Coordinates of C-alpha atoms and ligand atoms in Angstrom, one line a residue:
M290 CA 61.1 103.9 88.2
N291 CA 58.8 101.2 89.1
I292 CA 58.6 99.1 92.4
D293 CA 59.8 95.9 90.8
Q294 CA 62.6 97.5 89.2
R295 CA 63.1 98.5 92.9
L296 CA 62.7 95.3 94.5
E297 CA 65.6 94.3 91.3
A298 CA 68.1 97.0 92.9
P299 CA 67.7 96.9 96.3
P300 CA 69.1 101.0 97.5
Q301 CA 71.8 99.6 99.1
E302 CA 73.6 97.3 96.4
K303 CA 74.5 100.7 95.0
L304 CA 76.9 101.2 98.0
G305 CA 77.3 97.8 99.4
L306 CA 77.7 95.8 95.5
D307 CA 76.5 92.4 95.3
A308 CA 78.5 89.3 96.6
G309 CA 79.7 88.0 93.4
T310 CA 80.9 91.4 92.4
R311 CA 83.0 91.9 95.4
V312 CA 84.3 88.6 94.5
E313 CA 85.7 89.9 91.8
I314 CA 86.8 93.1 93.5
W315 CA 88.9 91.2 95.8
M316 CA 90.4 89.9 93.4
R317 CA 91.1 92.0 91.1
L318 CA 92.7 94.2 93.5
A319 CA 95.1 91.4 94.6
K320 CA 96.3 91.4 91.4
V321 CA 96.9 94.8 91.3
L322 CA 99.2 94.5 94.5
E323 CA 101.1 92.0 92.7
G324 CA 101.8 93.6 89.7
Y325 CA 102.1 96.9 91.4
L326 CA 105.1 94.9 93.4
A327 CA 106.6 92.2 90.2
E328 CA 106.1 95.5 87.8
L329 CA 107.5 98.8 89.1
P330 CA 111.5 97.5 89.2
Q331 CA 111.3 97.6 85.4
A332 CA 109.3 100.5 85.6
R333 CA 109.6 104.9 85.6
V334 CA 110.3 106.7 88.7
A335 CA 108.1 109.3 87.8
P336 CA 105.5 109.6 85.3
E337 CA 105.8 113.1 82.9
V338 CA 103.6 115.6 83.8
D339 CA 100.8 116.2 82.0
L340 CA 98.1 118.2 84.3
E341 CA 95.7 118.9 80.8
K342 CA 95.6 114.6 80.2
I343 CA 94.6 114.2 83.6
R344 CA 91.9 117.0 83.7
S345 CA 90.4 116.0 80.6
L346 CA 90.6 112.0 82.0
L347 CA 87.8 113.7 85.2
A348 CA 86.1 115.8 82.7
P349 CA 83.5 113.2 81.2
L350 CA 82.9 112.0 84.9
D351 CA 79.5 113.8 86.0
F352 CA 78.4 111.3 88.8
T353 CA 74.9 111.6 87.1
H354 CA 74.8 108.2 86.1
P355 CA 76.9 105.2 87.5
H356 CA 79.6 103.3 86.0
D357 CA 80.3 99.5 86.1
P358 CA 82.6 99.1 89.8
L359 CA 85.3 97.1 88.0
D360 CA 85.8 99.6 85.4
A361 CA 86.0 102.4 88.3
V362 CA 88.9 100.6 89.7
D363 CA 90.4 100.2 86.2
F364 CA 90.3 103.6 85.8
V365 CA 91.7 104.1 89.1
V366 CA 94.6 101.8 88.8
R367 CA 95.7 102.7 85.5
N368 CA 96.0 106.5 86.2
L369 CA 97.7 105.7 89.6
W370 CA 100.7 104.1 87.9
D371 CA 100.7 107.0 84.5
Y372 CA 100.5 109.6 87.3
Q373 CA 102.4 109.7 90.7
V374 CA 105.6 109.5 91.8
H375 CA 106.4 106.3 92.2
T376 CA 107.4 106.9 95.9
P377 CA 107.2 102.7 96.7
H378 CA 110.1 102.3 93.7
P379 CA 113.3 100.7 94.5
R380 CA 115.0 104.2 92.9
Y381 CA 112.9 106.5 94.8
F382 CA 115.7 108.4 96.3
G383 CA 113.6 111.0 98.0
L384 CA 111.8 112.4 100.7
F385 CA 110.9 109.8 103.6
N386 CA 108.3 108.7 102.0
P387 CA 108.7 104.6 102.2
A388 CA 107.5 101.2 100.1
P389 CA 104.5 100.4 102.5
T390 CA 105.2 96.7 104.2
T391 CA 102.7 94.3 103.6
M392 CA 101.3 93.5 107.2
G393 CA 100.2 97.6 106.7
I394 CA 98.0 97.2 103.8
V395 CA 96.7 94.7 105.2
A396 CA 95.9 96.5 108.6
D397 CA 94.1 99.1 106.5
T398 CA 92.4 97.1 104.4
L399 CA 91.1 95.7 107.9
V400 CA 90.4 99.4 109.1
A401 CA 88.4 100.1 106.2
I402 CA 86.1 96.8 106.7
F403 CA 85.4 96.7 110.4
N404 CA 85.7 101.2 110.7
P405 CA 86.5 100.7 114.6
Q406 CA 85.8 104.2 115.9
L407 CA 88.3 105.3 117.7
A408 CA 87.0 108.5 119.6
S409 CA 85.4 106.5 122.6
S410 CA 86.6 103.7 124.4
N411 CA 83.5 102.2 124.8
H412 CA 83.1 101.7 120.6
S413 CA 86.2 100.1 120.1
P414 CA 88.3 98.8 123.6
F415 CA 90.1 96.5 122.1
A416 CA 91.5 98.5 119.2
I417 CA 92.4 101.1 122.4
E418 CA 94.2 98.8 124.1
V419 CA 96.0 98.1 120.7
E420 CA 97.5 101.3 120.2
Q421 CA 98.0 102.1 124.4
H422 CA 100.4 98.7 124.5
L423 CA 102.3 100.4 121.3
I424 CA 102.4 103.4 122.9
R425 CA 104.4 101.8 125.9
S426 CA 106.3 99.7 123.5
F427 CA 107.5 103.1 121.8
A428 CA 108.4 104.5 124.8
R429 CA 110.0 102.5 126.4
Q430 CA 112.3 102.4 123.4
F431 CA 113.1 105.7 123.4
G432 CA 113.7 105.6 127.2
Y433 CA 110.6 106.9 128.8
D434 CA 109.7 104.5 132.2
A435 CA 106.6 103.3 130.4
A436 CA 104.5 103.4 133.6
D437 CA 104.5 107.0 133.1
A438 CA 104.5 107.7 129.8
D439 CA 100.8 107.9 127.3
G440 CA 100.6 109.4 124.4
T441 CA 98.8 109.4 120.5
F442 CA 98.4 107.7 117.6
T443 CA 98.3 111.3 115.3
S444 CA 97.3 111.8 111.6
G445 CA 101.3 112.4 111.2
G446 CA 104.6 114.2 112.6
A447 CA 102.7 117.7 111.8
E448 CA 99.8 117.1 114.1
A449 CA 102.0 115.6 116.9
N450 CA 104.0 118.4 116.6
H451 CA 100.9 121.1 117.4
T452 CA 100.2 118.4 120.1
A453 CA 103.8 119.5 121.5
L454 CA 103.3 123.2 121.0
L455 CA 99.8 122.9 123.2
T456 CA 100.9 120.4 125.7
G457 CA 104.1 122.7 126.3
L458 CA 101.8 125.9 126.5
V459 CA 99.6 123.9 129.0
H460 CA 102.3 123.0 131.1
K461 CA 103.6 126.8 132.1
F462 CA 100.6 128.3 131.4
P463 CA 97.9 126.3 132.7
E464 CA 95.7 128.4 132.7
F465 CA 96.1 128.8 128.5
A466 CA 93.3 126.3 128.4
R467 CA 90.6 128.4 129.4
N468 CA 91.8 131.8 128.8
G469 CA 93.7 131.2 125.6
M470 CA 96.7 133.9 124.8
R471 CA 94.7 136.8 125.8
G472 CA 95.1 135.3 129.6
L473 CA 98.9 135.9 129.2
D474 CA 100.8 139.0 130.0
R475 CA 103.8 137.9 128.1
Q476 CA 104.2 136.3 124.7
P477 CA 105.3 132.9 124.5
T478 CA 108.5 132.4 122.4
L479 CA 109.6 128.8 121.5
Y480 CA 113.5 128.2 119.8
V481 CA 113.9 125.7 117.0
S482 CA 117.0 125.6 114.6
N483 CA 116.7 126.6 110.6
Q484 CA 117.0 122.7 110.0
T485 CA 113.4 122.0 112.1
H486 CA 110.1 121.1 110.3
H487 CA 108.3 124.0 108.8
S488 CA 105.6 122.1 110.9
F489 CA 106.7 124.7 113.8
I490 CA 105.5 127.0 112.0
K491 CA 102.2 126.2 110.7
A492 CA 101.5 124.9 114.4
A493 CA 102.4 128.3 116.0
C494 CA 99.5 129.9 113.8
A495 CA 97.0 127.4 114.6
C496 CA 97.8 127.9 118.6
G497 CA 97.8 131.2 118.6
L498 CA 101.1 131.8 119.4
G499 CA 101.9 133.6 115.2
S500 CA 105.0 132.4 113.5
E501 CA 106.4 135.6 114.8
A502 CA 107.2 133.0 118.3
V503 CA 109.0 131.3 117.0
R504 CA 112.8 131.6 117.4
Q505 CA 115.4 130.5 114.7
V506 CA 118.6 130.0 116.6
P507 CA 121.6 129.8 114.4
V508 CA 123.5 126.5 113.8
D509 CA 127.2 125.7 113.6
G510 CA 129.3 123.9 110.6
A511 CA 127.3 120.9 111.5
L512 CA 123.9 122.3 110.9
Q513 CA 123.0 121.2 114.7
M514 CA 122.1 123.9 116.5
N515 CA 124.0 126.4 118.9
V516 CA 123.2 126.0 122.3
E517 CA 125.0 128.7 122.9
A518 CA 123.2 131.2 120.9
L519 CA 120.5 129.1 122.5
A520 CA 121.6 130.0 125.6
E521 CA 121.7 134.0 124.6
Q522 CA 118.5 133.9 122.4
I523 CA 116.8 132.4 125.5
A524 CA 118.4 135.4 128.1
R525 CA 118.0 138.3 125.3
D526 CA 113.8 137.4 125.1
Q527 CA 113.3 137.2 128.2
A528 CA 115.1 140.3 129.0
A529 CA 112.6 141.8 126.5
G530 CA 109.7 140.6 128.4
F531 CA 108.9 137.3 126.3
A532 CA 108.2 134.2 127.9
P533 CA 110.2 131.7 126.6
Y534 CA 108.4 128.3 126.5
L535 CA 109.5 125.6 124.8
V536 CA 112.5 124.2 122.6
V537 CA 112.2 121.9 119.7
A538 CA 115.4 119.0 119.5
T539 CA 115.6 117.7 115.9
A540 CA 116.0 113.8 115.4
G541 CA 116.6 113.7 111.4
A542 CA 116.2 116.6 109.6
T543 CA 114.9 116.4 106.6
N544 CA 117.2 118.5 104.5
A545 CA 120.3 116.4 105.9
G546 CA 119.8 114.5 108.7
V547 CA 120.9 116.4 110.9
I548 CA 120.6 115.2 114.9
D549 CA 120.7 117.9 117.1
P550 CA 122.7 117.7 120.4
I551 CA 119.4 116.5 122.6
A552 CA 121.5 115.8 125.4
R553 CA 123.1 119.5 126.0
I554 CA 119.4 121.3 124.6
A555 CA 118.4 119.0 127.9
E556 CA 120.5 121.0 130.1
V557 CA 119.5 124.3 129.2
A558 CA 115.8 123.4 128.7
D559 CA 116.3 122.0 132.8
R560 CA 118.0 125.3 133.6
E561 CA 115.4 127.7 131.7
R562 CA 112.0 125.8 132.5
L563 CA 111.1 124.9 128.8
W564 CA 109.1 122.3 127.6
L565 CA 112.0 119.9 125.3
H566 CA 109.8 118.7 122.7
T567 CA 112.1 115.9 120.4
D568 CA 110.7 116.2 116.4
A569 CA 112.0 112.4 115.8
A570 CA 109.8 111.7 112.9
W571 CA 112.3 110.0 111.0
G572 CA 115.3 109.8 113.0
G573 CA 113.4 108.6 116.0
A574 CA 113.6 105.0 114.1
V575 CA 117.7 104.0 115.3
A576 CA 116.1 104.1 118.8
L577 CA 114.7 100.3 117.5
V578 CA 119.2 99.9 116.2
P579 CA 121.4 98.8 119.0
E580 CA 124.4 99.5 116.8
L581 CA 122.5 103.2 116.4
R582 CA 120.8 104.4 119.4
H583 CA 123.4 106.5 121.0
L584 CA 123.0 108.9 118.4
L585 CA 119.8 109.9 120.4
K586 CA 121.7 110.3 123.7
G587 CA 119.3 112.6 125.5
I588 CA 116.1 111.7 124.3
E589 CA 114.9 109.9 127.1
R590 CA 114.8 113.4 128.9
S591 CA 112.1 115.5 126.3
D592 CA 109.3 116.3 128.0
S593 CA 107.3 114.6 124.4
I594 CA 108.8 113.1 120.8
T595 CA 107.1 113.3 117.8
F596 CA 107.4 109.8 115.9
D597 CA 106.4 109.0 112.4
A598 CA 105.9 104.7 111.9
H599 CA 105.0 106.3 107.6
K600 CA 108.9 107.5 107.8
W601 CA 111.4 104.7 108.3
L602 CA 108.9 101.9 110.0
S603 CA 107.2 102.3 106.3
V604 CA 103.9 102.1 106.8
P605 CA 101.4 103.4 104.6
M606 CA 100.4 107.2 105.7
G607 CA 99.3 108.5 107.7
A608 CA 100.8 107.2 111.1
G609 CA 101.7 110.0 113.6
L610 CA 102.6 109.3 117.0
Y611 CA 103.5 111.8 120.1
L612 CA 104.6 110.5 123.4
T613 CA 105.1 112.4 126.6
R614 CA 106.4 111.4 130.2
R615 CA 103.6 113.6 131.5
P616 CA 101.0 111.7 132.0
S617 CA 98.6 114.0 133.1
I618 CA 98.8 116.4 130.5
L619 CA 96.7 115.5 127.1
E620 CA 93.8 115.5 130.0
Q621 CA 94.7 118.9 130.5
V622 CA 94.3 120.3 127.3
F623 CA 92.4 117.6 125.6
H624 CA 89.8 117.3 128.5
I625 CA 85.6 118.0 127.2
K626 CA 82.9 116.7 128.1
T627 CA 79.3 116.0 126.6
D628 CA 76.6 114.6 126.9
Y629 CA 76.2 112.8 123.4
M630 CA 79.5 111.0 123.4
P631 CA 79.3 107.1 125.0
F632 CA 80.2 106.4 129.0
S633 CA 83.8 104.8 129.4
V634 CA 84.3 101.1 129.6
S635 CA 83.9 99.8 133.1
G636 CA 87.2 99.5 135.2
A637 CA 89.1 101.3 131.8
N638 CA 91.5 103.4 133.4
V639 CA 91.5 105.1 129.6
A640 CA 91.0 108.3 128.3
D641 CA 88.5 108.7 126.2
P642 CA 90.4 109.5 122.7
Y643 CA 88.1 112.3 121.7
A644 CA 89.2 113.9 125.0
H645 CA 92.8 112.9 124.3
S646 CA 94.0 114.0 121.4
L647 CA 93.1 116.8 118.7
Q648 CA 91.2 114.5 116.6
W649 CA 87.8 113.3 117.3
S650 CA 86.3 110.6 115.4
R651 CA 89.1 108.6 114.1
R652 CA 90.7 105.7 112.6
F653 CA 92.8 103.1 113.5
I654 CA 96.1 104.6 113.1
G655 CA 98.3 102.0 115.4
L656 CA 96.3 98.7 113.0
K657 CA 99.3 98.9 110.3
V658 CA 102.4 99.6 113.1
F659 CA 101.1 96.5 115.4
L660 CA 100.8 94.2 112.5
S661 CA 103.9 95.1 110.8
L662 CA 105.4 94.5 114.5
L663 CA 104.2 91.6 115.4
V664 CA 105.7 90.1 112.1
A665 CA 108.4 91.7 111.3
G666 CA 109.9 91.8 115.4
W667 CA 111.8 94.9 116.5
E668 CA 114.6 92.9 115.0
G669 CA 113.2 93.2 111.2
F670 CA 112.5 97.0 111.5
A671 CA 116.6 96.8 112.9
A672 CA 117.8 94.8 110.0
V673 CA 116.2 96.8 107.9
I674 CA 117.3 100.0 109.0
K675 CA 120.9 98.3 109.0
H676 CA 120.2 97.5 105.2
Q677 CA 119.4 100.9 104.9
A678 CA 122.4 102.7 106.6
T679 CA 125.0 100.4 104.9
M680 CA 122.9 101.3 101.8
G681 CA 123.3 104.8 102.4
E682 CA 127.4 104.3 103.1
L683 CA 127.7 102.4 99.8
L684 CA 126.1 105.5 98.1
R685 CA 128.6 108.0 100.0
Q686 CA 131.7 105.4 98.6
A687 CA 130.5 105.3 95.0
L688 CA 129.9 109.5 95.0
E689 CA 132.9 109.2 96.1
A690 CA 134.7 107.3 93.6
S691 CA 133.2 108.9 90.6
Q692 CA 133.9 112.5 91.2
W693 CA 131.1 113.6 93.4
K694 CA 131.7 115.3 97.2
V695 CA 129.4 114.3 100.1
V696 CA 128.4 117.2 101.7
N697 CA 127.3 116.3 104.8
Q698 CA 128.2 114.2 108.0
T699 CA 125.5 111.1 109.2
E700 CA 125.6 108.0 109.8
L701 CA 122.1 108.2 108.3
P702 CA 121.2 107.6 105.0
V703 CA 120.3 111.2 103.6
V704 CA 123.1 112.1 101.4
C705 CA 124.1 115.4 100.4
F706 CA 126.5 116.0 97.6
V707 CA 128.3 118.3 95.0
D708 CA 130.2 117.6 91.8
R709 CA 133.5 117.9 92.8
R710 CA 134.6 119.6 89.9
P711 CA 133.2 122.6 88.8
P712 CA 134.3 126.5 90.2
E713 CA 131.4 127.6 92.2
P714 CA 129.4 130.4 90.6
E715 CA 128.4 127.2 88.1
S716 CA 127.4 124.8 90.7
D717 CA 123.9 125.7 91.2
A718 CA 123.4 125.5 88.0
I719 CA 125.0 122.1 87.7
I720 CA 123.0 120.5 90.3
D721 CA 119.6 121.8 88.9
A722 CA 120.1 120.3 85.7
V723 CA 121.5 116.9 87.1
A724 CA 118.4 116.9 89.4
R725 CA 116.3 117.3 86.2
K726 CA 117.9 114.8 84.3
I727 CA 117.6 112.1 87.1
V728 CA 113.7 112.7 87.1
S729 CA 112.8 113.1 84.0
S730 CA 114.6 109.7 82.7
G731 CA 112.6 108.6 85.0
E732 CA 115.5 105.9 86.5
A733 CA 115.6 107.1 89.4
W734 CA 113.6 110.3 92.0
I735 CA 116.4 112.3 93.7
S736 CA 115.7 116.0 95.0
T737 CA 117.6 119.0 95.8
T738 CA 117.9 121.4 98.7
R739 CA 120.2 124.3 100.4
L740 CA 122.1 123.0 103.3
G741 CA 121.8 126.3 105.8
E742 CA 122.2 129.8 103.8
G743 CA 124.6 127.5 101.3
L744 CA 124.7 126.4 97.6
L745 CA 122.4 124.1 96.3
V746 CA 122.9 120.5 96.5
L747 CA 121.8 117.1 95.1
R748 CA 119.8 115.2 97.6
A749 CA 119.4 110.8 98.1
C750 CA 117.9 109.2 100.7
I751 CA 117.4 105.6 100.9
T752 CA 113.6 105.0 102.4
N753 CA 112.7 102.0 100.4
Y754 CA 113.9 98.5 102.6
R755 CA 114.4 96.8 99.0
T756 CA 116.4 99.3 98.1
D757 CA 119.7 97.0 97.1
S758 CA 123.7 97.6 95.7
K759 CA 122.1 97.9 91.5
D760 CA 119.4 100.4 93.0
I761 CA 122.4 102.3 93.8
E762 CA 124.9 101.4 91.4
T763 CA 122.0 102.6 88.3
L764 CA 121.5 105.9 90.5
V765 CA 125.2 106.7 90.5
R766 CA 125.7 106.0 86.5
A767 CA 122.4 108.0 86.2
L768 CA 124.2 110.8 88.1
D769 CA 127.5 110.4 86.1
R770 CA 125.8 110.4 82.7
A771 CA 123.8 113.3 83.8
R772 CA 126.9 115.4 84.3
D773 CA 128.7 114.7 81.8
E774 CA 125.6 115.5 79.5
F775 CA 125.5 118.9 81.6
Y776 CA 129.1 119.7 80.0
R777 CA 128.9 118.9 76.8
R778 CA 126.2 121.2 76.6
A779 CA 127.8 123.5 78.7
Ligands
PLP176 C1 108.4 114.6 108.0 C2 108.3 114.9 109.3 C3 107.1 116.1 109.9 C4 106.2 116.3 109.5 O1 105.2 114.9 110.0 P1 104.3 114.4 108.7 O2 103.8 112.7 108.9 O3 104.5 115.3 107.1 O4 102.7 115.4 108.9 C5 107.6 116.7 110.6 N1 109.2 117.0 111.4 C6 110.1 116.0 110.5 C7 111.4 116.1 111.1 C8 109.8 115.3 109.6 O5 110.6 114.6 109.3

C-alpha cells in the first residue's frame, strides 16, 4: 500500500468509521429498533433451530478482508431475528427474561458511547454517585436503614449470590480473607432449600467451600423451606463438628415463585448466629408494590439481599444488585491496594468500586436502572407489576376453566399446571408433548419443570410488561389444541 492510499484511509477510521457512515448506521439502528417492536407481536416467538445453517453462515467469515459496516449490521440483525427465542415477545411465557425498557436501551447505548470506567471513583464520579444513590434507594425499598446500607451492582444474581457467600464467610471468620479455608479448623456449611437457585452451588465451589458444604433443607407442601428441618439440620451439623455460617431464604423461586418464610428463617439465623441472605433476584420487585410488599415480610432482617433489575424491572441484561446492612463488610472482603490505580476523589467517602466488589473494570450497570426509574418512577413499575400479577390471575382462571389444574399457590404471575384429566402415569408424556407443541408452533413459549420430587408440570410466567389478556387467551387456546392433538394421537 502506498502512502497516498494510507492518507486516504486513515487507520483510525477502520475502527471509528467516517462521520457519514456513522450517521447512516444510527439511522439504521433506529429502524431496526422500531421495526422489531412493531413486527414482533405477529412473529414467531421461537425459531426452528438449524445449527448447521447458522454455522454455514459464519464459516465463510474469516476476517481476512473488511466488510461494509451496514452489510455487517444487517447480517447480524437478520440472524438475531431468525435465530433466537424472542424473549421480548409478549407471548414469551418463559424464564425471568423481560422485554427491555426503552430507557434501558437508551442507557446501554449511552454507556457504550461514554464508556465510563467504574473501577475507580477518580474516573467516573457521576456514574458512581448515581449507583450509590440507587443502592440507598433500593435499600430503603427493602426496609434497610439507607444511611447504614451498602451494596454493589453486579453482573447478575449469580455474582450477587457469590458475593453473599464471601461476605458471610468473612463476617463469621474474619481470617478467611487472608488464610482462606486452610485457616479454618471446621468446615463451614450453608443452608438452602431444594427450590433455591443453583448459583449457590457454583458459588460454594468458587469460594473454596465445595458443593458438599451446601445443605439442602427439605421443603413443606407449599415448597417453602421447612424451618424446623432447617434448625434440625443445623443442630446435626454442629454436633458433627461443622461450622454452620449462612442460610439462604429465597423470595421468588425460579420454579414456582415460592417465597420462603423469611421472618421465621431470620429467627433461626439470629439464634444460631448465621448470616441471613435473601435471594430476591426476581421476587424482590414486589417490594415496590404496596399491596404485595407484605409477601417479603422479614426481608429487612437479612444481612444481605440479591436483587436483579434485569428480571422484573425489565432493564436489559445484566443488572444485579447486592445489598447489605453491614456497611463495612464489602471493604473487608475486597479491600486491596495497588500502586497503579488513581487516587480517590478528595472528600469522597465512597470506596473505589474495584476495592468493593468482585469485578474490576466494570461498565456503568446502574444507568439503565437509573434512567428507567427516572422516567417511570416507582409508581410506574408498581403499575406494571400489578398488571402482570393480574395477567397471572387471569391465566390461572382461564386454565381452570379449560380443564387444566394449577398446582402452585402464589400471588406472583408464575403459573405451574397440569392436565386435569389424565391418569398419573401418562402425565409426564402429555406435559412434555404439549410444551413441545406450543414452542414449535411459534405462537407462544412456555417451559416445563418438576416441583420438588413431583410430577412434570407446565410452567408459564408473565415476564413482559406488554403481555395482555389477548395473549393469555392465545396461550390457553394453543394449550387446549395441543392437548386435543395429544389425545387424538394417543
Ligand atoms: C435469575 C436468578 C438467579 C441468577 O441470576 P443471574 O442474573 O441469572 O445471574 C439467582 N437466583 C434467582 C432466584 C434467580 O431468579
